XYZ file of C-alpha atoms in Angstrom:
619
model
C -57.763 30.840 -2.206
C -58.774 33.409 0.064
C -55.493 34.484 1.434
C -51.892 32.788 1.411
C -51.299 33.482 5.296
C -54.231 31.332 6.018
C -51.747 28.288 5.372
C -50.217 29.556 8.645
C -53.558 28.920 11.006
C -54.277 25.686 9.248
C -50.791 24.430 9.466
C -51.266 25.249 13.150
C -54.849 23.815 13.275
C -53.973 21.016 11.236
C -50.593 20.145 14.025
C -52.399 21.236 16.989
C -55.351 18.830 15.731
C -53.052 15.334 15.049
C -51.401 16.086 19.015
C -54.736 16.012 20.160
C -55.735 12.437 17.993
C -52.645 11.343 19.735
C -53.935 12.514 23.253
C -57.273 11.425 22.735
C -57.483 7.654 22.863
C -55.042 8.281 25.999
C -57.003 9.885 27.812
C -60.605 8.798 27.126
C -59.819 4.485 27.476
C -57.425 5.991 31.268
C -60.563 7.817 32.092
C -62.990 4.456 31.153
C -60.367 2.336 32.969
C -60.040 3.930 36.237
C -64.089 4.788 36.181
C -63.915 0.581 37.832
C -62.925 2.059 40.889
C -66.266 3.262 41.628
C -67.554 -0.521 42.200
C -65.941 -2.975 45.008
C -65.027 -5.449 42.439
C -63.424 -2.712 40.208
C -62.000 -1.291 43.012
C -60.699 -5.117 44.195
C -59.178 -5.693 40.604
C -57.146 -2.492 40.594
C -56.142 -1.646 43.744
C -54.947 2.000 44.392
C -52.239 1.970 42.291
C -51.942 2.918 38.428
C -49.772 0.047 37.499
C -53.036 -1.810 36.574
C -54.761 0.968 34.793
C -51.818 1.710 32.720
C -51.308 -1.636 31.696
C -55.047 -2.808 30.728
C -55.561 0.551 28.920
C -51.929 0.073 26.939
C -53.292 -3.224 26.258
C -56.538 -1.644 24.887
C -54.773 0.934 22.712
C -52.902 -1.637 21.321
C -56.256 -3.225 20.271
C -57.291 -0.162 18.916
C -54.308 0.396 16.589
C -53.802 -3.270 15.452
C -57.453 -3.269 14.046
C -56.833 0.000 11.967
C -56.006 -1.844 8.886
C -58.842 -3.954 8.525
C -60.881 -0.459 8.025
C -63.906 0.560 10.224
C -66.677 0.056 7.776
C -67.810 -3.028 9.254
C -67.607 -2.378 12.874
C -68.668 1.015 12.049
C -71.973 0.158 12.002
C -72.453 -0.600 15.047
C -71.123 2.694 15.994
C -73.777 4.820 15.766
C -76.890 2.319 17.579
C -74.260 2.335 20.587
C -73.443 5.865 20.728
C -76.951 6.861 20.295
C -77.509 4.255 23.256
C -74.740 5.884 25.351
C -75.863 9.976 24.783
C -79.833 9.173 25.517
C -78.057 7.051 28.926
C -76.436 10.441 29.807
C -79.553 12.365 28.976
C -81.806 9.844 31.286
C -79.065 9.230 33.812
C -78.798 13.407 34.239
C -83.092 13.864 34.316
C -83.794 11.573 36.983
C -81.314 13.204 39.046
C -82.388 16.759 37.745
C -86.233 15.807 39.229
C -84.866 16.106 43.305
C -84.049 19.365 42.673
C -85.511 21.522 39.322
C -83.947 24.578 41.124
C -80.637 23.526 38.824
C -82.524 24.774 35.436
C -81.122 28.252 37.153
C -78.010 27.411 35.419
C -79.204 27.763 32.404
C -78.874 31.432 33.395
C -75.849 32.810 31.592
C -75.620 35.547 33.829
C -75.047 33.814 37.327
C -72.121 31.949 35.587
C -70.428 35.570 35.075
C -71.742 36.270 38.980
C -69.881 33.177 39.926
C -66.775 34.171 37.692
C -66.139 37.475 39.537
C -67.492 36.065 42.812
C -65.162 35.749 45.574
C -66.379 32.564 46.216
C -64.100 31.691 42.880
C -60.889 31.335 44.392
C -59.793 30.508 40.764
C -60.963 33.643 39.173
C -60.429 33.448 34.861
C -58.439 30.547 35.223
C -61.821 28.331 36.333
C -62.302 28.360 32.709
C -59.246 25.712 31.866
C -61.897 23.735 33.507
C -64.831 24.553 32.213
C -63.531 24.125 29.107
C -63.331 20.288 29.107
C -67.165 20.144 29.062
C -66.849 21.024 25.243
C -63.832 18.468 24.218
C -64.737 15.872 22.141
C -66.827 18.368 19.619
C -63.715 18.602 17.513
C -63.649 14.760 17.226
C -67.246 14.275 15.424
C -65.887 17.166 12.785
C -62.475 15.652 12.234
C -64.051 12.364 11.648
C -66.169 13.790 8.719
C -65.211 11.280 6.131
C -66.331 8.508 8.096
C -69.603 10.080 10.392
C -70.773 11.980 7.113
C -71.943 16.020 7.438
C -75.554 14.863 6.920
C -75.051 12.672 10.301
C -73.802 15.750 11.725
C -76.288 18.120 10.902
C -79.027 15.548 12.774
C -77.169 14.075 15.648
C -75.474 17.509 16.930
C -78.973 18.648 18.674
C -79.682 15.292 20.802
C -75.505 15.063 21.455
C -76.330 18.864 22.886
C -79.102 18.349 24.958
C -78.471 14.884 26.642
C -74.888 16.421 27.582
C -76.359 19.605 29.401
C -79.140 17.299 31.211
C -76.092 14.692 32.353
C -74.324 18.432 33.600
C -77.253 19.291 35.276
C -77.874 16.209 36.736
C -74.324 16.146 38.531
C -75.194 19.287 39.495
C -77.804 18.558 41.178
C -76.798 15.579 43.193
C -73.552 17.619 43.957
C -75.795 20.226 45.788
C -77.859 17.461 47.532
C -74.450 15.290 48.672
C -72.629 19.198 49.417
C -72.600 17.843 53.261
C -71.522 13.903 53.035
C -68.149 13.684 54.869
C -67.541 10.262 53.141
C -67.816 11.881 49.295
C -66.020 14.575 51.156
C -63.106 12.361 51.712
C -62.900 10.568 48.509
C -59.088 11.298 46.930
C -61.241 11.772 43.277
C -64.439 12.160 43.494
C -66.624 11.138 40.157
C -69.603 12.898 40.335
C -71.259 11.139 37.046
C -70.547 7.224 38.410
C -71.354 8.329 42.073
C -74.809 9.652 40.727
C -76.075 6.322 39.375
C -77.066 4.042 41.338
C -74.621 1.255 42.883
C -76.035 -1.630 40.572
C -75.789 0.291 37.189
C -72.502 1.184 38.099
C -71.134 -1.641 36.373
C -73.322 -1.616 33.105
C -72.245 2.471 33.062
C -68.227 1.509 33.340
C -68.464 -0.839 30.161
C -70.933 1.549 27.980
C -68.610 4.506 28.921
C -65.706 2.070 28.056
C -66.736 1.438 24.556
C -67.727 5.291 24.143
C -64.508 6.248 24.905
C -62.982 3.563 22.268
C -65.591 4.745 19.411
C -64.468 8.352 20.424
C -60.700 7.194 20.128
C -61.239 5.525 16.726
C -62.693 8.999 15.423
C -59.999 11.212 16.506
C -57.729 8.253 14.951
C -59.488 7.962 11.466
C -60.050 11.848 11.600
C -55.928 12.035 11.845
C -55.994 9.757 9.011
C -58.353 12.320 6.668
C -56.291 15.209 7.984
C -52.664 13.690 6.939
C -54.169 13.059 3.563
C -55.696 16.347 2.916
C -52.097 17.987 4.521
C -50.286 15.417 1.724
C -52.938 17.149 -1.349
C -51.678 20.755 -0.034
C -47.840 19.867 0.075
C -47.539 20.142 3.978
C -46.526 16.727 4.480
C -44.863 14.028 1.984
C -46.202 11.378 0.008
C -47.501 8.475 2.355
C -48.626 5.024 1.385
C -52.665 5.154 1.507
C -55.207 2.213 2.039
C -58.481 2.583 1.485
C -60.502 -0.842 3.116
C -64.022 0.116 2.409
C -65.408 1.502 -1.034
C -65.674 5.339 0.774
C -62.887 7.343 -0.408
C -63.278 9.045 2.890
C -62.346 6.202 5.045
C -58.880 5.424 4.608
C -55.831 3.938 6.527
C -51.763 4.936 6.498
C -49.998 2.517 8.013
C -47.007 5.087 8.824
C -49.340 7.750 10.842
C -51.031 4.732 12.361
C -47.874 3.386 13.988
C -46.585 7.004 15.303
C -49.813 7.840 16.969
C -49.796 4.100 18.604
C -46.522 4.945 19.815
C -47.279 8.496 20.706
C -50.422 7.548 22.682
C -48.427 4.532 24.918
C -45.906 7.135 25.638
C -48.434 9.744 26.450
C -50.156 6.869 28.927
C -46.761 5.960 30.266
C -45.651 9.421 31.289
C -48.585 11.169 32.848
C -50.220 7.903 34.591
C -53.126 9.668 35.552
C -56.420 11.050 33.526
C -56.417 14.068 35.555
C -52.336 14.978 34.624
C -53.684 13.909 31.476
C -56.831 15.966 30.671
C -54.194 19.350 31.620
C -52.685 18.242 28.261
C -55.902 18.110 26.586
C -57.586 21.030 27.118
C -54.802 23.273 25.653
C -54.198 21.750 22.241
C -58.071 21.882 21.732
C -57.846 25.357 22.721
C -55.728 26.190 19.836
C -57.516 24.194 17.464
C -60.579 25.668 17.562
C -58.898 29.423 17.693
C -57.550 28.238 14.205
C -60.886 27.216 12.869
C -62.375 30.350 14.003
C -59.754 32.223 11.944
C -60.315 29.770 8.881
C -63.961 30.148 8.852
C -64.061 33.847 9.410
C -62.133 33.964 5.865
C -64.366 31.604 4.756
C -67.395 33.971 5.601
C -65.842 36.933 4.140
C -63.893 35.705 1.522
C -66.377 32.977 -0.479
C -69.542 33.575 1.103
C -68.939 37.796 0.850
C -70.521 38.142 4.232
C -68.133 40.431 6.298
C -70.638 41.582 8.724
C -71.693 38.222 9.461
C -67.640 37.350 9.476
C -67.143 40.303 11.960
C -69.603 39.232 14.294
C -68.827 35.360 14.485
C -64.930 36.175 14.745
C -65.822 38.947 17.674
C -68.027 36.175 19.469
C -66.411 32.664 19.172
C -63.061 34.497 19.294
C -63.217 36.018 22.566
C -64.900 33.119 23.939
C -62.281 30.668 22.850
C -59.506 33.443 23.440
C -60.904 33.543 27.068
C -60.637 29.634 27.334
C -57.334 29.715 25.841
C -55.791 32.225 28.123
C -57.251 30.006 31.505
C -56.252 26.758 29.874
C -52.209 28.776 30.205
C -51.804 27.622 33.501
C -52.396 23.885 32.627
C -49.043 24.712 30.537
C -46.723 23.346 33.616
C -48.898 20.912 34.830
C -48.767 18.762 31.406
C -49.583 21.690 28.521
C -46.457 21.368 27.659
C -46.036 18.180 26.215
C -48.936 18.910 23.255
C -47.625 21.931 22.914
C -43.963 20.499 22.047
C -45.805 18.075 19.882
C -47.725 20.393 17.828
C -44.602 22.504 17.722
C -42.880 19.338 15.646
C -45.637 18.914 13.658
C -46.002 21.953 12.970
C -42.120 21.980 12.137
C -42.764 19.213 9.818
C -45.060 21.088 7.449
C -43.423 24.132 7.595
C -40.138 22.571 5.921
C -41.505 20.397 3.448
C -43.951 23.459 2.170
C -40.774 25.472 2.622
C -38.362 22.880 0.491
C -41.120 22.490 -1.844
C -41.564 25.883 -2.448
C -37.666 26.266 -2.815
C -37.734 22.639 -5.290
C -40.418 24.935 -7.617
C -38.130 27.995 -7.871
C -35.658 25.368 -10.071
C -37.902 23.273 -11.595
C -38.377 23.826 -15.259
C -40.245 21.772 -17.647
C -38.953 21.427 -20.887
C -40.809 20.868 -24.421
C -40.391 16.956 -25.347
C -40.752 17.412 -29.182
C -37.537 19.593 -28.810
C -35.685 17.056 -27.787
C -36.773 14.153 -30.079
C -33.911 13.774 -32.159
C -31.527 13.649 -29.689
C -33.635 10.632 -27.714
C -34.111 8.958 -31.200
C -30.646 9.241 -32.043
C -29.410 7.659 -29.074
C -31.670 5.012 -28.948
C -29.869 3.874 -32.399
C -26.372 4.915 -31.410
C -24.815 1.033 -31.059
C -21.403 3.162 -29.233
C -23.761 3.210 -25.698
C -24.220 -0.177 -24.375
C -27.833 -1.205 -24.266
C -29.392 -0.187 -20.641
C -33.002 -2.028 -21.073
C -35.762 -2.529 -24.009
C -37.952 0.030 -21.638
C -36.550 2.625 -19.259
C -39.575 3.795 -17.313
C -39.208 7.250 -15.330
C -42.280 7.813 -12.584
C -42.678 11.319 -13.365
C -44.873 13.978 -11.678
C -48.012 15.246 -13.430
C -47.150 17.834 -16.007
C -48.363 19.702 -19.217
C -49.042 16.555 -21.261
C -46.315 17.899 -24.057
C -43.582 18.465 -21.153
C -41.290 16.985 -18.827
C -39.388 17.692 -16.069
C -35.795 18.938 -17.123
C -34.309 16.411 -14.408
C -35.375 13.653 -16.569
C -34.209 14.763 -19.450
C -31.147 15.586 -18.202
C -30.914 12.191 -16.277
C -31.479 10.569 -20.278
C -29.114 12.958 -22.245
C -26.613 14.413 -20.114
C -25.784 11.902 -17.018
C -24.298 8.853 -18.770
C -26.629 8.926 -21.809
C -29.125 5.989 -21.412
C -30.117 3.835 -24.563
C -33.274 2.123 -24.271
C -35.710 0.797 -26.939
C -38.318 2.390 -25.479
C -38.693 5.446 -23.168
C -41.432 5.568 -20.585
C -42.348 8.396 -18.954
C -45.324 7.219 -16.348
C -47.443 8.990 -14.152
C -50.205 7.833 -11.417
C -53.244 9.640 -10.756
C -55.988 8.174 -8.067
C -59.185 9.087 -8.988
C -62.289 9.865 -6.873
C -64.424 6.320 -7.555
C -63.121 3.323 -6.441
C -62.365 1.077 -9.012
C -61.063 3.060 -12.175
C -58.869 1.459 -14.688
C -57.924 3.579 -17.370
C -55.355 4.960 -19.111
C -54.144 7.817 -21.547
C -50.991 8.175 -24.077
C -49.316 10.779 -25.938
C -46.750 9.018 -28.180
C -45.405 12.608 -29.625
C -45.588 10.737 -33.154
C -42.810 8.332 -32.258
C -42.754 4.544 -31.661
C -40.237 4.849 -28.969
C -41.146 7.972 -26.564
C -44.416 7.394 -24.778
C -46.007 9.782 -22.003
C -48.636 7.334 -20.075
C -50.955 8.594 -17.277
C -52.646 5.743 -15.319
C -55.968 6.662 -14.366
C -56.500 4.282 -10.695
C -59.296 3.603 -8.472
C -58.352 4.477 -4.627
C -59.212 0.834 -3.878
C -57.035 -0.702 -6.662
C -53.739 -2.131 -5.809
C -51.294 0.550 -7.219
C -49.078 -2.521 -9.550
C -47.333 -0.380 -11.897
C -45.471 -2.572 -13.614
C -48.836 -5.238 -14.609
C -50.506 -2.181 -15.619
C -47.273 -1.046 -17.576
C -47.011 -4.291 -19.564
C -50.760 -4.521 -20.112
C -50.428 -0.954 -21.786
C -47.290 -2.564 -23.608
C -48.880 -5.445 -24.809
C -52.094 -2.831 -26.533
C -49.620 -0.210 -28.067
C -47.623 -4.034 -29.716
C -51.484 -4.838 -30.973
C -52.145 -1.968 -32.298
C -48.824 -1.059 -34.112
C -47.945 1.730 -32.154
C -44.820 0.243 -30.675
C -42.202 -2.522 -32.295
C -41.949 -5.649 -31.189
C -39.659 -6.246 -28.477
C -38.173 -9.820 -28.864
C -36.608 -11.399 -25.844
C -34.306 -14.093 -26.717
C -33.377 -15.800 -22.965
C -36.204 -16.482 -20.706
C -37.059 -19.313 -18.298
C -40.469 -19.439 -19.533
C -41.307 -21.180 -22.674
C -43.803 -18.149 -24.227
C -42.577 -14.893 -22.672
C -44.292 -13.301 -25.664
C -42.929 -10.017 -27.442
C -42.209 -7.711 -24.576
C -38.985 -7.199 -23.275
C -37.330 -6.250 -19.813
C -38.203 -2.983 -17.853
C -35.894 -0.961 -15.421
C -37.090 1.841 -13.627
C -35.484 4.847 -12.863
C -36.554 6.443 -9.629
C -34.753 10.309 -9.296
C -33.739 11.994 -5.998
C -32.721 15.704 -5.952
C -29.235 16.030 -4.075
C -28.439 19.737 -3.005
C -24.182 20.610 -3.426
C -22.389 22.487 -0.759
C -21.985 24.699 -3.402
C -25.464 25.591 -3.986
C -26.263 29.276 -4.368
C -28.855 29.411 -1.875
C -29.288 30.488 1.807
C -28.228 28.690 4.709
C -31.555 28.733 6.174
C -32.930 27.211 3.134
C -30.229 24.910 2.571
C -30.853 23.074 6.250
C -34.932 23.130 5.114
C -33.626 21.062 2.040
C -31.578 19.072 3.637
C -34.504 18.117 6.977
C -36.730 17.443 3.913
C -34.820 14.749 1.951
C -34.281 13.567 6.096
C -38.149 13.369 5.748
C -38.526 11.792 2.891
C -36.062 8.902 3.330
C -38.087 8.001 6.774
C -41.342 8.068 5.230
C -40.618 4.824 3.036
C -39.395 4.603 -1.037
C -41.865 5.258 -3.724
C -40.705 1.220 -5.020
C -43.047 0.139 -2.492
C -45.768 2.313 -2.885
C -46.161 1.596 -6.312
C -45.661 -2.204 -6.151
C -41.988 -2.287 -7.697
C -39.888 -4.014 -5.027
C -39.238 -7.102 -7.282
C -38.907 -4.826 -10.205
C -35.470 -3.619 -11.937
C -34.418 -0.419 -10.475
C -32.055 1.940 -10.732
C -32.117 5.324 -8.133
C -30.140 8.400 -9.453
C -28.887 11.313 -7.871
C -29.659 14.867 -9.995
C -28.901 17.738 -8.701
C -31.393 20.547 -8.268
C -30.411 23.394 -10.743
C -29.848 25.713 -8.027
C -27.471 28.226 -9.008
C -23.928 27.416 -8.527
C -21.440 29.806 -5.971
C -18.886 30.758 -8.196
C -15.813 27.872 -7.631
C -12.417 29.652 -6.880
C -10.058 29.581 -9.930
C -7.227 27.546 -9.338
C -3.676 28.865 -10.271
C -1.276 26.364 -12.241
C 2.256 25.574 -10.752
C 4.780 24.421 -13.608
C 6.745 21.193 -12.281
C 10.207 21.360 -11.986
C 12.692 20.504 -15.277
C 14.960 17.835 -15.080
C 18.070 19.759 -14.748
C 16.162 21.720 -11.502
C 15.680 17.612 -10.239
C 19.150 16.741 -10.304
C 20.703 19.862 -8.924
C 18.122 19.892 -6.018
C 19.169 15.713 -5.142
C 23.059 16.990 -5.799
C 22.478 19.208 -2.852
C 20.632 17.072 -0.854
C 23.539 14.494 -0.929
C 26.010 17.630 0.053
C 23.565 18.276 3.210
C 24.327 14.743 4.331
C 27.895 14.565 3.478
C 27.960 17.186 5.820
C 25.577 15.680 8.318
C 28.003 13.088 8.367
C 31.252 14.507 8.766
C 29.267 16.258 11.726
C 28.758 13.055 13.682
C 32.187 11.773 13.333
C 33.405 15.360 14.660
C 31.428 14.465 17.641
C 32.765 11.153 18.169
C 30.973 8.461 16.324
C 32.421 6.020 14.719
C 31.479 5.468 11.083
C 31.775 1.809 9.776
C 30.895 0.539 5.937
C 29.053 -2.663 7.036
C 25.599 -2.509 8.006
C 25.464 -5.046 11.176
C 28.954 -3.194 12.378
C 27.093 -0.426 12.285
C 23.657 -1.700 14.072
C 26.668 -3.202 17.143
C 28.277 0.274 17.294
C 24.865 2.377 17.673
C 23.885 -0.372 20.247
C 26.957 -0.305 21.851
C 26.565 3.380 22.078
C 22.973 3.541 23.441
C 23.710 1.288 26.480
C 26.773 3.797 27.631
């Protein structure tokens, strides 16, 4: 509302954001996993090898992706007692080790971190800020997750999450500078300051808490994706998905499709880099670019709604250098795995930029015609006995509309493409509404007892059955005289009742070589319908794969490219016939008396003749 280029920071937010809910379960159960080395019998049961550690946290993940469906509402509630648990363990585990040495609270000091930065004791110089940088990852998961955690939750929990996580920093601090001088932590391959600062018989109970942390921090980044596809689907950057909702929270939802690429997408991730520590160069650069893109939304957001540009100017000059600062040192992670969630943002990214792009190209040629107009003609039709009878009710799933118009496509689909005679027209659209169990409906009959424009007003926990609903609304409009009956003569069951058979008519948009648009454009159009074909059929969505239906190709209204004319050739006269065979026979008379100049002999009988060319081959 503010601006239309802000679609271009939150479509690279929004990508940026889903790479990193791929990344994050990844990275989080590898890190859990390989935290068992830091105990003999961890280090016993995975050797030093990652075979092991891949496989038990693949096996994990898959866990964590099969249980999606069944909704988080239940074991959500444990979520918060155990992650309170976990943050006040960091928090304690970081204060007794802060006590040996309270010279650490110097670090608290902003301005010896800038002494260390330009220190030449920083052989890293800016780029020591890539690492840095992964103390704040995970913030963007608790945000993302907002349907689920609640802002409220937020609000309260973000000042204990804040202060146990600087303590547990501290702490490992602090034991680093009293353990500077062990040779044997010295020659550790990875060295785990925040395991190797407990001691040895917590280790264990620290491994499994961190363990389920990092699968309650998975499972937000997951549902968060979830909320974020959704919201991307309301703002036409991504198509139409199929939606479950298992609790009664509108919030908390579940799509099957985005569930199974991001289970795929994280087992891949696992399988290429191996490691946590390949990993985490990955992680810290698509986080980077998320929360640059946030920054930018929620400057607008402080100038634009709240009318607060001095306050905007100051928050975008603060959090956008410091973020610009952690961008520019997480750069040189780019090579070392940066790459990867920076290709798969790109795709994403790709994605939403061609269906907004083909949608915005579908809207330049859709028109919505004026249904009274066209009345007479439908009525007309529906009595015209020369058109063989297609159904008693021809239902079109249309798109929400002005309720006294239609798109021209299926009017055109009616009329103009094989004119299709029903009893009854349907025109039916679905609209989910914001409580969970709505069951209404609405109809504009446009004074006839044949056309009938029907919105279905659903719950986003009822099952979607469009054709039950249809037939209930059937049955009321028969009850209350609004619509003939409909009498079926053949059935298998003894009392079908009054209502007759329904086919529905599901319309794609096909674009012609022909069409008078760009070629840029026409390959958006084209990757689009790709798009939409992979992300399932609207039948299923809407409960209608046992129903009759019929798909039908219209074409999109795009203006035409001029065909070339074609220029008529008159077919030769009879007379022209016979004087053109007449000289073809002269040709081979002459042919003829050719070959027996040269020596062939000619004979009237067709074996003769097979013997003589025979004869003549073998000499």
């Amino acid at each position: 509302r503010c601006a239309k280029w802000l679609i271009l920071p939150a479509m690279v937010g929004g990508a940026a954001l889903l790479a990193d809910g791929i990344l994050t379960p990844a990275v989080t159960v590898t890190t859990a996993i390989e935290g068992l080395r830091s105990i003999p019998v961890g280090h016993a049961l995975l050797g030093d090898g990652q075979g092991r550690v891949v496989a038990i946290t693949i096996a994990i993940i898959c866990v964590l992706f099969v249980v999606q469906r069944a909704g988080t509402s239940s074991i959500g509630k444990l979520f918060g007692p155990v992650m309170t648990f976990w943050f006040l363990f960091l928090g304690g585990a970081g204060l007794v080790n802060m006590l040996g040495n309270p010279g650490i609270l110097r670090a608290l000091d902003p301005v010896r971190g800038i002494m260390f930065l330009f220190s030449p004791v920083n052989h890293s110089g800016i780029m020591v800020l890539g690492f840095v940088f992964l103390a704040t990852t995970g913030a963007e998961a608790l945000y993302s997750d907002m349907g689920h955690v609640g802002k409220a939750n937020i609000y309260a929990s973000w000042p204990l999450v804040k202060a146990c996580l600087i303590l547990n920093y501290m702490g490992q601090g602090a034991w680093l500078i009293a353990n500077a001088g062990d040779p044997t932590l010295q020659a550790m391959e990875s060295l785990n300051p925040f395991y190797q600062m407990l001691p040895e018989p917590m280790r264990p109970f620290a491994i499994v808490l961190s363990a389920v942390a990092a699968i309650i921090a998975s499972q937000a980044l997951i549902t968060g994706s979830f909320t974020l596809v959704s919201e991307a689907t309301r703002l036409d950057l991504l198509p139409h998905l199929q939606i479950h909702y298992p609790s009664d929270t509108k919030g908390q939802l579940y799509i099957p499709l985005v569930n199974s690429v991001m289970w795929v997408g994280c087992i891949f991730i696992v399988l290429l880099f191996q490691t946590s520590d390949r990993m985490e160069a990955a992680y810290g650069l698509a986080i980077t670019v998320t929360m640059l893109m946030t920054t930018t939304l929620l400057t607008s957001y402080i100038a634009g709604v709240m009318r607060r540009r001095g306050a905007a100017a100051l928050f975008a000059v603060v959090f956008g250098a410091i973020e610009l600062c952690f961008f520019l040192a997480c750069l040189t992670m780019f090579f070392d795995g940066g790459y990867v969630m920076i290709v798969l943002a790109a795709l994403l990214f790709g994605m939403m930029y061609v269906w907004r792009r083909g949608t915005a190209i579908e809207r330049t040629q859709t028109v919505f015609l004026p249904v009274r107009k066209y009345v007479g003609q439908l009525g007309q039709l529906r009595r015209d006995d020369d058109y063989p009878l297609l159904a008693d009710n021809l239902v079109f799933l249309v798109n929400a509309s002005e309720p006294d118009t239609l798109d021209r496509d299926v009017l055109y689909s009616i009329l103009d493409k094989h004119p299709k005679r029903a009893r009854a027209y349907w025109f039916l659209n679905v609209r989910v509404t914001d409580e969970p169990y709505t069951h209404t409906y609405t109809v504009d009959s446009f004074g006839t007892d044949f056309l009938f424009k029907v919105q279905l007003q659903l719950g986003f926990k009822v099952n979607q059955r469009v054709n039950a609903y249809l037939r209930q609304v059937v049955n009321d409009l028969m009850a209350s005289g609004e619509l003939p009956q409909q009498h079926h003569a053949y059935s298998i069951y003894e009392q079908r009742g009054n209502v007759g058979d329904f086919r529905f008519c599901m319309l794609r948009k096909t674009l012609a070589p022909e069409t008078a648009i760009s070629r840029s454009d026409h390959r958006v159009i084209y990757t689009k319908y790709t798009i939409r074909r992979l992300c399932g059929s609207p039948a299923r969505w809407y409960g209608l794969e046992n129903s009759s239906i019929m798909f039908e190709y219209v074409p999109m209204f795009a203006k035409m490219r001029p065909a070339t004319h074609l220029e008529r050739i008159s077919l030769p006269s009879d007379t022209q016939v016979q004087e053109q065979e007449a000289d073809e026979v002269d040709i081979f008379s002459d042919d003829l008396a050719g070959e027996n100049a040269a020596g062939r002999t000619m004979v009237a009988d067709p074996t003769e003749q097979m013997e003589a060319i025979e004869e003549e081959g073998e000499e």
